[in-house]
Amino acid sequence: LVFLYCEMCLLFHINSTVSSRYTTTVITSRVANRMDESKEIEFHVRIPKNAFISKFRMFMDGEVYDGVVKAKEQAQQQYTEAVSRGQSAGIVSSVGRTLEEFKTSVNVAAHKKVTFELTYEELLKRKLGKYELQIHARPMQPVKDFKVDVYIHEEAGINFLEVKGGLSTKALGNAITKTLADKQGWVYFYPTEDQQKTCDSCGEQGMNGDLVIVYDVNRDTTLGDITASAGYFVHHFAPSSLTRIPKNVVFVIDQSSSMSGRKIRQTRIALIHILNDLAEEDFFGLITFDGNIFHWKRELVQADHLNVESAKEFARNIYDRGSTDINIAVLEGVRMLNEHPREGSASILILLTDGDPTSGETNLERIQSNVKKAIASKFPLYCLGFGFDVNFEFLESMSLQNDGVARRIYEDSDADLQLKGFYEEVATPLLTDVTMIYIGGTNLTQTNFSQYYNGSEIVVAGQITDNNIETFTPQVLAISVRNTCSLYVLSRSKGFRKATVLSNIIYDVMTEKYKNDIYKHQLQLSGPEKETVKKEAMELSLKYSFVTPLTSMVVTKPPGERTDVLHKPKEGERLDLHQGYNSFTFFIIV
Ligand SMILES: *[C@@H]1O[C@H](CO)[C@@H](O)[C@H](O)[C@H]1NC(C)=O
Ligand SMILES: *[C@@H]1O[C@H](CO)[C@@H](O)[C@H](O)[C@H]1NC(C)=O
Ligand SMILES: *[C@@H]1O[C@H](CO)[C@@H](O)[C@H](O)[C@H]1NC(C)=O
């Protein structure tokens, strides 16, 4: 029954508009009940995890039913009531790595129609030199009127535009039209019912897969570009014509017994690839740990051929055993980096673990405070959490406290590629100690970044004081290769773009950035401070009607029907409520 949602589907449209890397996507589905009796009709779609649902509406019998975003506590009562009546209240749940599921249903009278309309928004992040917009389609049957429209507008000009993903394979590929004209790009995907059965993962049930729109923008100045509108600005900074900075990297690898089997095999494979990719001017170290630590070498050494071959031999012989002492292992990695001269180079510490600390220091807060004190803001710490037995929030806050990020590595056949992919993102430091300065700017999002890597992008948004563009002067202070400290001043003639986008996009970018900043800080704060930040985040979520982990959407329905309450899950915890689902589903209700 779960998958009947597009049976009798008259229309299924996905409409994405991208401007300044900010996407707004509207999914419209129109369904008819052709039966002689009323019928429960389900709307069930998958959207990117990083997206924020901003609107949901149902049109039926001349009436409009709107979803309303409320504070979680406020929505909780309705939710609890629904559950106590034995009804499964509506939920948004995580599916796999990149998608989240949105599901609701409504009772449709005989021979009536219903239209569902879901809007979500997402800021695209540049990774490895490109932006990717993922569109997932799985209508569960061929649909007569199926259309995907993507429109991209980038003032800096679009450098390239590609369409990838399972839905671009076989005969389905013929249903794609792509047009690129300087600042604008269009992708149309209008497959016929027959074509909908022909792709790598399509069949009699129609399409099942992704359309991935890949593009990058032109960068004519090293200072990136500023888009300003209605007193707000967004600065995209991604210089590429810089020389790489040699790096000092230490890998701290968990070899506790829980890593046994495929995980440890994939870790070995990934490490060997990564070691091969080190530049000769890089220095590196390798530690494995369980309840004890094991060095390949006690100090960092240069990544010349001989050392790399010897380290690969060490990597081939990593075997699982014992418990997990994260504290001692990370502190040893920090010691190695601290003892290595850093002049003119960029240091990076990478931890890979699949579990919670079980020996040595096991108090999470004490581990975090030890690590923070040892690193003392000198270099970033990246934490890779392998699988779902890790306390991801612990790893995430530890990374954020040390200028890094945490990433989950999903247990799957391609885990070695995920590991390698993450490493590639940080493999080429171009700048360190980046400070973004905005004279005449206020209310800024994060402005300090410990390192900038080739292929990524720094995005800062803020307000222009008194909307005075004349006195507004953006500057970037950073250290580039050979330890030269550079001050870049953005010239107003180049790269400075005036209000060509709608102001709401600027507001949205601000909100998005605010939220990210706030969530980040939330992990690092405690007590009353945390409450204040949470309140601020909630106010923003409510102001812009975003469904976030702090808010819920209450979907009102025709009188007499239950009310759905949609919660956004937090990344991390697993709670299998969906029995009978084949897909791996995890979510938490806060
Ligand atoms: C997408 O939106 C645009 C602008 O509102 C509209 O012209 C176009 O017809 C829509 N496409 C689809 C497939 O709904
Ligand atoms: C940075 O990446 C671009 C391609 O995205 C490449 O052309 C350039 O050589 C890279 N720079 C360095 C220093 O590796
Ligand atoms: C950002 O870095 C500058 C120096 O580069 C420093 O003066 C300032 O305090 C830093 N700000 C924050 C919020 O860390």
XYZ file of C-alpha atoms and ligand atoms in Angstrom:
632
model
C 0.000 0.000 0.000
C 2.841 2.307 0.824
C 3.906 2.539 -2.772
C 0.580 3.268 -4.403
C 1.245 6.962 -4.242
C 1.424 7.685 -7.907
C -1.172 5.219 -9.046
C -3.660 7.221 -11.069
C -1.102 9.948 -11.199
C -2.164 12.427 -13.837
C 0.810 14.677 -13.604
C 4.205 14.779 -11.951
C 6.311 17.904 -12.364
C 9.583 18.879 -10.754
C 10.572 22.497 -11.259
C 13.939 23.766 -10.004
C 15.215 27.322 -10.215
C 18.821 28.015 -9.304
C 20.172 31.501 -8.764
C 23.492 32.332 -7.096
C 23.791 28.604 -6.181
C 20.523 28.751 -4.293
C 17.862 26.354 -5.488
C 14.136 26.413 -5.053
C 12.383 23.259 -6.186
C 8.649 22.726 -6.526
C 7.266 19.216 -6.882
C 3.705 19.054 -8.160
C 1.696 15.868 -8.338
C -1.916 15.569 -9.424
C -3.799 12.393 -8.669
C -7.347 11.281 -9.505
C -9.487 8.829 -7.602
C -11.305 7.001 -10.388
C -13.035 4.627 -7.982
C -16.658 4.753 -6.949
C -15.654 5.066 -3.323
C -13.367 7.368 -1.386
C -9.729 6.388 -1.196
C -6.600 7.260 0.771
C -4.079 8.786 -1.612
C -0.485 9.140 -0.610
C 2.086 11.737 -1.617
C 5.535 10.347 -1.080
C 8.725 11.922 -2.407
C 12.430 11.960 -1.676
C 14.344 15.206 -1.411
C 17.987 16.053 -0.644
C 18.917 15.854 3.043
C 20.417 19.325 3.125
C 17.271 20.870 1.722
C 14.756 22.733 3.842
C 11.090 22.180 3.211
C 9.560 25.636 3.015
C 6.049 25.019 1.748
C 3.508 22.257 1.355
C -0.016 22.614 -0.024
C -2.850 20.367 -1.083
C -5.571 21.497 -3.478
C -8.786 19.525 -3.374
C -12.356 20.253 -4.315
C -11.766 23.996 -4.578
C -10.088 24.140 -1.159
C -6.444 24.748 -0.299
C -4.855 23.007 2.680
C -1.574 24.597 3.765
C 1.173 23.151 5.876
C 2.083 25.487 8.730
C 5.534 25.507 10.300
C 5.455 25.561 14.103
C 7.927 25.200 16.915
C 8.504 21.528 17.627
C 7.082 21.760 21.146
C 3.911 23.312 19.788
C 3.484 20.652 17.163
C 4.393 17.915 19.594
C 0.985 17.810 21.218
C -0.797 17.246 17.932
C 1.768 14.650 17.109
C 1.359 12.855 20.425
C -2.413 12.895 20.052
C -2.189 11.343 16.604
C 0.121 8.629 17.900
C -2.124 7.926 20.907
C -5.050 7.429 18.530
C -2.951 4.714 16.950
C -2.344 6.750 13.798
C 1.017 6.938 12.208
C 1.655 10.636 12.216
C 3.388 12.082 9.188
C 7.129 12.048 9.209
C 10.122 13.050 7.234
C 12.710 10.317 7.443
C 16.240 9.853 6.170
C 16.827 7.381 3.394
C 20.327 6.337 2.518
C 23.076 8.881 2.172
C 21.701 11.932 0.510
C 17.937 11.725 0.570
C 15.119 12.289 2.964
C 11.595 11.078 2.571
C 8.513 13.262 2.799
C 5.209 11.459 3.141
C 1.629 12.442 3.733
C -1.756 11.220 2.567
C -5.307 12.425 2.212
C -8.692 10.830 1.771
C -10.040 11.667 -1.691
C -13.740 11.284 -2.456
C -14.920 9.167 -5.381
C -14.111 10.678 -8.784
C -12.292 13.632 -7.263
C -8.757 14.853 -7.758
C -6.068 16.147 -5.452
C -2.959 18.200 -6.222
C 0.070 18.093 -3.917
C 2.688 20.805 -4.065
C 5.917 20.626 -2.081
C 8.598 23.357 -2.139
C 12.105 22.867 -0.804
C 15.199 25.041 -0.871
C 18.877 24.252 -0.808
C 22.168 26.106 -1.001
C 24.477 24.192 -3.326
C 27.971 23.668 -1.935
C 30.970 23.566 -4.229
C 32.938 20.355 -3.987
C 35.826 19.258 -6.176
C 35.216 22.165 -8.533
C 31.498 21.764 -9.141
C 27.960 22.266 -7.857
C 25.540 19.353 -8.015
C 21.770 19.529 -8.003
C 20.244 16.118 -7.324
C 16.693 15.331 -8.400
C 15.233 12.005 -7.381
C 12.340 10.485 -9.321
C 10.540 7.317 -8.392
C 6.860 7.691 -9.259
C 6.321 3.886 -9.012
C 4.655 3.739 -12.417
C 5.123 5.360 -15.794
C 3.424 8.778 -15.690
C 1.882 10.293 -18.788
C 2.683 13.897 -17.964
C 6.101 13.705 -16.342
C 8.363 16.749 -16.587
C 11.490 18.052 -14.962
C 12.424 21.701 -15.656
C 15.673 23.104 -14.310
C 16.582 26.732 -14.844
C 19.948 28.106 -13.727
C 20.872 31.756 -13.622
C 24.375 32.747 -12.524
C 25.511 36.334 -13.046
C 29.168 35.273 -13.166
C 28.387 33.091 -16.180
C 28.114 29.306 -16.308
C 31.356 27.559 -17.092
C 29.928 24.130 -17.964
C 26.655 22.273 -17.557
C 26.318 18.490 -17.494
C 23.553 16.033 -16.740
C 24.477 12.797 -14.974
C 22.822 10.145 -12.834
C 20.952 6.903 -13.499
C 18.082 8.687 -15.242
C 20.403 9.962 -17.947
C 21.257 6.428 -19.109
C 19.911 4.324 -21.998
C 16.897 5.626 -23.955
C 15.990 7.982 -21.104
C 19.030 10.033 -22.069
C 17.161 11.038 -25.247
C 14.499 12.731 -23.143
C 16.979 15.341 -21.919
C 17.455 18.730 -23.566
C 20.216 20.947 -22.325
C 20.805 24.571 -23.289
C 23.589 26.817 -22.104
C 23.739 30.509 -22.911
C 26.371 32.395 -20.925
C 24.582 33.327 -17.696
C 21.644 31.008 -18.115
C 21.194 27.280 -18.433
C 18.143 25.085 -18.958
C 17.704 21.354 -18.558
C 14.415 19.798 -19.623
C 13.651 16.160 -19.015
C 10.369 15.030 -20.624
C 10.416 11.230 -20.892
C 7.559 9.398 -22.592
C 5.862 6.527 -20.779
C 7.874 4.043 -22.838
C 11.145 5.817 -22.151
C 10.339 5.789 -18.432
C 10.849 2.018 -18.416
C 14.328 2.209 -19.908
C 17.217 3.258 -17.736
C 19.758 1.331 -15.659
C 17.389 1.035 -12.699
C 13.993 1.565 -14.397
C 11.487 -1.136 -15.226
C 7.784 -1.916 -15.553
C 7.224 0.268 -12.490
C 8.713 3.223 -14.283
C 11.611 5.379 -13.267
C 13.730 4.934 -10.200
C 16.812 7.063 -9.940
C 18.498 10.418 -9.994
C 19.045 13.195 -12.420
C 22.141 15.110 -11.338
C 22.722 18.546 -12.823
C 26.395 19.478 -12.553
C 27.812 22.931 -13.236
C 30.359 25.517 -12.208
C 30.516 29.272 -12.653
C 33.182 31.419 -14.266
C 35.681 33.009 -11.961
C 37.190 35.977 -13.700
C 38.704 37.522 -10.601
C 40.534 35.872 -7.756
C 38.341 37.655 -5.269
C 35.198 35.894 -6.348
C 31.953 37.739 -6.707
C 29.543 39.634 -4.588
C 25.859 39.749 -5.215
C 24.130 42.584 -3.440
C 20.488 43.377 -3.100
C 18.193 45.264 -0.761
C 20.939 45.959 1.745
C 22.231 42.378 1.845
C 25.151 40.698 0.115
C 26.495 37.233 -0.574
C 30.184 36.776 -1.291
C 31.378 33.664 -3.116
C 35.133 33.262 -2.833
C 36.870 30.451 -4.710
C 40.206 31.452 -6.253
C 41.752 28.658 -8.301
C 44.865 30.198 -9.815
C 46.929 29.796 -6.660
C 49.854 27.488 -5.982
C 49.216 24.573 -3.665
C 50.629 24.748 -0.167
C 52.603 21.689 0.950
C 50.723 19.869 3.669
C 51.495 17.925 6.813
C 48.875 15.277 7.254
C 48.473 12.680 9.973
C 46.018 9.805 9.579
C 44.695 8.305 12.812
C 43.048 4.996 11.946
C 40.791 2.924 14.195
C 41.657 -0.783 14.043
C 39.461 -1.925 16.942
C 37.698 -5.267 16.556
C 34.458 -3.645 15.367
C 36.305 -2.639 12.184
C 36.665 -6.307 11.254
C 35.739 -7.647 7.828
C 34.844 -5.334 4.986
C 35.432 -2.084 6.882
C 39.082 -2.795 7.617
C 39.620 -4.115 4.069
C 38.154 -0.954 2.553
C 40.167 1.218 4.923
C 43.373 -0.487 3.759
C 42.436 0.010 0.099
C 41.557 3.674 0.635
C 44.715 4.378 2.611
C 46.907 2.863 -0.065
C 45.220 5.052 -2.717
C 45.529 8.148 -0.558
C 49.198 7.499 0.178
C 49.804 7.152 -3.571
C 48.215 10.560 -4.116
C 50.415 12.460 -1.652
C 52.613 15.047 -3.320
C 56.319 14.582 -2.817
C 56.574 17.906 -0.995
C 53.981 16.758 1.588
C 54.910 15.327 4.988
C 52.788 12.628 6.565
C 52.278 10.362 9.534
C 50.218 7.243 10.118
C 48.908 5.913 13.424
C 46.599 2.997 14.034
C 44.893 2.471 17.339
C 42.764 0.142 19.378
C 43.322 0.194 23.156
C 46.929 1.129 22.277
C 48.551 3.174 19.574
C 50.831 1.893 16.829
C 53.084 4.141 14.798
C 54.309 3.582 11.338
C 56.946 6.181 12.279
C 57.031 8.339 15.383
C 57.600 11.567 13.454
C 56.287 13.023 10.232
C 58.358 12.138 7.184
C 58.444 13.387 3.628
C 56.173 11.655 1.113
C 58.977 10.482 -1.151
C 58.749 7.209 -3.032
C 60.562 5.115 -0.437
C 58.543 6.374 2.518
C 55.244 6.029 0.676
C 56.052 2.420 -0.272
C 56.966 1.615 3.315
C 53.764 3.238 4.640
C 51.702 1.264 2.114
C 53.255 -1.922 3.426
C 52.236 -0.853 6.947
C 48.694 -0.097 5.676
C 48.405 -3.536 4.061
C 49.064 -5.065 7.452
C 46.450 -3.258 9.498
C 44.317 -5.856 11.285
C 41.352 -5.454 13.578
C 41.694 -6.212 17.274
C 41.002 -4.740 20.697
C 39.086 -1.779 22.085
C 38.867 1.900 21.118
C 40.940 4.613 22.811
C 40.183 7.691 20.712
C 41.648 10.111 23.254
C 45.171 8.744 23.312
C 45.235 8.248 19.530
C 44.095 11.756 18.598
C 46.412 13.343 21.161
C 49.323 11.420 19.681
C 48.382 12.661 16.193
C 48.304 16.220 17.558
C 51.725 15.723 19.166
C 53.228 14.604 15.865
C 51.855 17.639 14.024
C 52.814 20.031 16.792
C 56.411 18.800 16.735
C 56.690 19.240 12.997
C 57.682 22.721 11.775
C 54.691 24.339 10.130
C 56.244 27.355 8.435
C 54.841 27.712 4.924
C 52.758 24.575 5.088
C 49.246 23.508 6.078
C 48.666 20.888 8.758
C 45.674 18.544 8.757
C 44.641 15.816 11.190
C 42.271 13.104 9.962
C 40.599 10.643 12.334
C 38.756 7.583 11.071
C 36.719 5.630 13.603
C 33.695 3.353 13.643
C 32.775 3.377 17.304
C 32.604 5.103 20.640
C 35.615 5.304 22.915
C 35.694 2.140 25.046
C 39.064 2.322 26.772
C 41.365 4.935 28.258
C 39.500 8.217 28.612
C 35.875 7.485 27.714
C 34.203 10.672 28.930
C 33.267 12.438 25.690
C 33.456 15.965 27.062
C 36.876 15.364 28.570
C 38.149 13.940 25.266
C 36.865 17.017 23.440
C 38.429 19.377 25.900
C 41.787 17.505 25.794
C 41.814 17.598 22.009
C 40.837 21.261 21.797
C 43.513 22.244 24.262
C 46.169 20.244 22.397
C 45.280 21.549 18.933
C 44.830 25.150 20.174
C 43.352 26.316 16.838
C 46.597 25.563 15.011
C 45.129 23.200 12.392
C 41.821 21.554 11.501
C 40.666 18.135 12.666
C 38.490 16.103 10.295
C 36.546 13.165 11.714
C 35.262 10.374 9.533
C 32.607 8.231 11.198
C 32.429 4.801 9.604
C 28.932 3.271 9.750
C 26.171 3.813 12.284
C 27.708 2.590 15.518
C 29.573 5.863 15.962
C 28.346 8.748 18.052
C 28.285 11.097 15.103
C 27.319 14.135 17.143
C 30.430 13.654 19.284
C 32.638 13.496 16.200
C 30.872 16.446 14.621
C 31.243 18.735 17.596
C 34.870 17.707 18.054
C 35.557 18.608 14.397
C 33.679 21.907 14.590
C 35.524 22.880 17.750
C 38.736 22.448 15.780
C 37.853 24.197 12.489
C 37.106 20.956 10.678
C 34.071 18.989 9.610
C 32.838 15.473 10.253
C 31.678 13.164 7.529
C 29.850 9.881 7.707
C 31.254 7.014 5.682
C 28.407 4.682 4.746
C 29.046 0.978 5.039
C 28.730 -0.062 1.452
C 30.728 -1.512 -1.396
C 32.103 1.929 -2.255
C 33.243 2.957 1.234
C 36.859 3.080 0.033
C 35.811 5.572 -2.653
C 33.961 7.677 -0.076
C 37.127 7.814 2.034
C 39.255 8.707 -0.933
C 36.675 11.274 -2.100
C 36.776 13.015 1.253
C 40.558 13.103 1.213
C 40.544 14.650 -2.272
C 38.446 17.538 -0.985
C 41.187 18.534 1.442
C 44.159 17.303 -0.582
C 45.110 20.673 -2.060
C 45.282 23.551 0.426
C 45.647 26.890 -1.383
C 45.287 29.315 1.537
C 45.499 29.156 5.303
C 44.242 31.515 8.037
C 41.616 33.101 5.821
C 39.872 36.128 7.330
C 37.086 37.741 5.356
C 36.740 41.415 6.211
C 33.809 43.620 5.210
C 34.280 47.286 5.921
C 30.793 48.753 5.964
C 29.271 45.321 6.496
C 27.464 43.991 9.539
C 25.527 40.980 10.764
C 27.975 38.650 9.045
C 27.987 34.880 8.864
C 31.236 32.990 9.614
C 34.260 34.987 8.412
C 37.312 33.023 9.642
C 38.371 29.823 7.914
C 41.493 27.912 8.860
C 42.130 26.601 5.337
C 40.798 26.957 1.822
C 41.098 23.981 -0.511
C 41.123 23.876 -4.284
C 37.672 23.024 -5.649
C 35.763 24.286 -2.609
C 34.266 27.694 -1.918
C 33.948 30.137 0.941
C 30.521 31.768 1.182
C 29.858 34.738 3.440
C 26.619 36.663 3.651
C 25.704 39.760 5.589
C 24.116 43.150 5.664
C 25.511 46.291 4.077
C 25.436 49.050 6.683
C 22.793 51.623 5.719
C 22.675 49.924 2.319
C 25.631 52.113 1.366
C 27.416 50.302 -1.424
C 29.944 53.149 -1.856
C 31.587 52.582 1.507
C 31.221 48.805 1.467
C 34.683 47.268 0.976
C 35.232 43.528 1.095
C 38.762 42.312 1.801
C 40.331 38.917 2.210
C 43.336 38.412 4.439
C 45.055 35.070 3.970
C 48.353 33.247 3.878
C 49.272 31.686 0.584
C 52.266 29.636 -0.492
C 55.703 30.487 0.913
C 54.049 32.033 3.910
C 53.296 35.332 2.271
C 50.478 37.185 3.892
C 48.217 38.658 1.257
C 45.533 41.242 1.466
C 43.119 41.202 -1.422
C 40.738 44.061 -1.954
C 37.845 43.414 -4.234
C 37.679 46.030 -6.939
C 34.290 47.480 -7.551
C 34.594 47.307 -11.312
C 35.404 43.615 -11.442
C 33.450 40.916 -9.745
C 31.064 43.235 -7.990
C 27.564 42.554 -9.174
C 24.553 44.577 -8.347
C 21.101 43.379 -7.507
C 20.299 41.153 -10.410
C 18.736 38.487 -8.253
C 15.580 38.763 -6.259
C 16.163 39.960 -2.754
C 14.466 36.940 -1.230
C 17.273 34.759 -2.491
C 19.732 36.875 -0.546
C 17.532 36.556 2.527
C 17.392 32.833 2.003
C 21.164 32.525 1.730
C 21.446 34.552 4.909
C 19.022 32.282 6.672
C 20.711 29.184 5.405
C 24.097 30.436 6.535
C 22.720 31.592 9.844
C 21.259 28.196 10.463
C 24.486 26.432 9.642
C 26.416 28.791 11.865
C 23.930 28.430 14.644
C 23.827 24.637 14.523
C 27.576 24.637 14.548
C 27.740 26.850 17.596
C 24.969 24.993 19.296
C 27.195 21.964 19.585
C 29.908 23.993 21.215
C 27.777 25.893 23.660
C 26.205 24.885 26.877
C 23.638 26.145 29.373
C 21.876 29.480 28.843
C 24.032 30.400 25.850
C 22.837 27.316 24.058
C 19.231 28.200 24.799
C 19.665 31.700 23.355
C 21.202 30.373 20.171
C 18.512 27.731 19.871
C 15.847 30.386 20.275
C 17.445 32.516 17.566
C 17.629 29.540 15.223
C 14.020 28.713 15.902
C 12.903 32.285 15.252
C 14.640 32.201 11.889
C 13.156 28.798 11.034
C 9.719 30.161 11.864
C 10.244 33.476 10.098
C 11.225 31.779 6.850
C 8.907 28.801 7.366
C 11.675 26.217 7.156
C 11.229 22.741 8.538
C 14.426 22.240 10.541
C 15.266 19.931 13.454
C 13.742 22.637 15.672
C 10.431 23.028 13.866
C 7.695 20.822 12.488
C 5.185 21.288 9.742
C 1.586 20.681 10.671
C -0.401 19.655 7.633
C -4.049 20.507 8.034
C -6.527 18.391 6.187
C -10.232 18.334 5.399
C -12.361 18.264 8.567
C -12.604 14.856 10.180
C -9.208 13.706 8.957
C -6.133 13.334 11.084
C -3.538 16.078 11.045
C -0.074 15.158 9.883
C 2.931 16.506 11.731
C 6.143 16.463 9.757
C 9.404 16.268 11.642
C 12.814 16.635 10.142
C 15.155 13.961 11.465
C 18.551 14.681 12.927
C 21.437 13.099 11.086
C 22.743 10.203 13.067
C 20.415 8.261 15.233
C 18.686 5.208 13.969
C 15.207 4.197 14.941
C 13.554 1.656 12.697
C 9.883 2.447 12.881
C 9.112 1.513 9.323
C 8.716 -2.206 9.480
C 8.044 -3.647 6.088
C 10.286 -1.140 4.349
C 13.070 -2.536 2.257
C 15.008 0.650 2.321
C 17.216 1.422 5.252
C 15.347 4.024 7.259
C 16.543 5.891 10.308
C 15.322 8.988 12.010
C 14.837 10.495 15.378
C 12.023 12.551 16.735
C 13.370 15.286 18.961
C 8.215 25.632 -14.137
O 7.993 26.963 -13.713
C 7.966 27.902 -14.778
C 7.836 29.284 -14.168
O 6.843 29.310 -13.210
C 6.826 27.576 -15.746
O 6.838 28.476 -16.835
C 7.021 26.154 -16.259
O 5.927 25.782 -17.057
C 7.118 25.187 -15.085
N 7.421 23.866 -15.598
C 6.769 22.769 -15.218
C 7.251 21.491 -15.792
O 5.873 22.782 -14.404
C 42.800 23.488 -8.858
O 41.765 22.852 -9.583
C 41.697 23.211 -10.944
C 40.560 22.453 -11.578
O 39.412 22.530 -10.816
C 42.994 22.870 -11.642
O 42.941 23.322 -12.971
C 44.155 23.517 -10.911
O 45.365 23.097 -11.489
C 44.136 23.125 -9.442
N 45.196 23.827 -8.743
C 46.132 23.180 -8.072
C 47.173 24.040 -7.417
O 46.169 21.961 -7.967
C 39.302 36.006 12.968
O 40.689 36.147 12.679
C 41.234 37.399 13.045
C 42.709 37.443 12.665
O 42.967 36.727 11.529
C 41.093 37.613 14.548
O 41.559 38.891 14.901
C 39.628 37.460 14.938
O 39.502 37.514 16.324
C 39.060 36.156 14.446
N 37.624 36.106 14.717
C 37.011 35.057 15.241
C 35.547 35.180 15.428
O 37.606 34.034 15.535
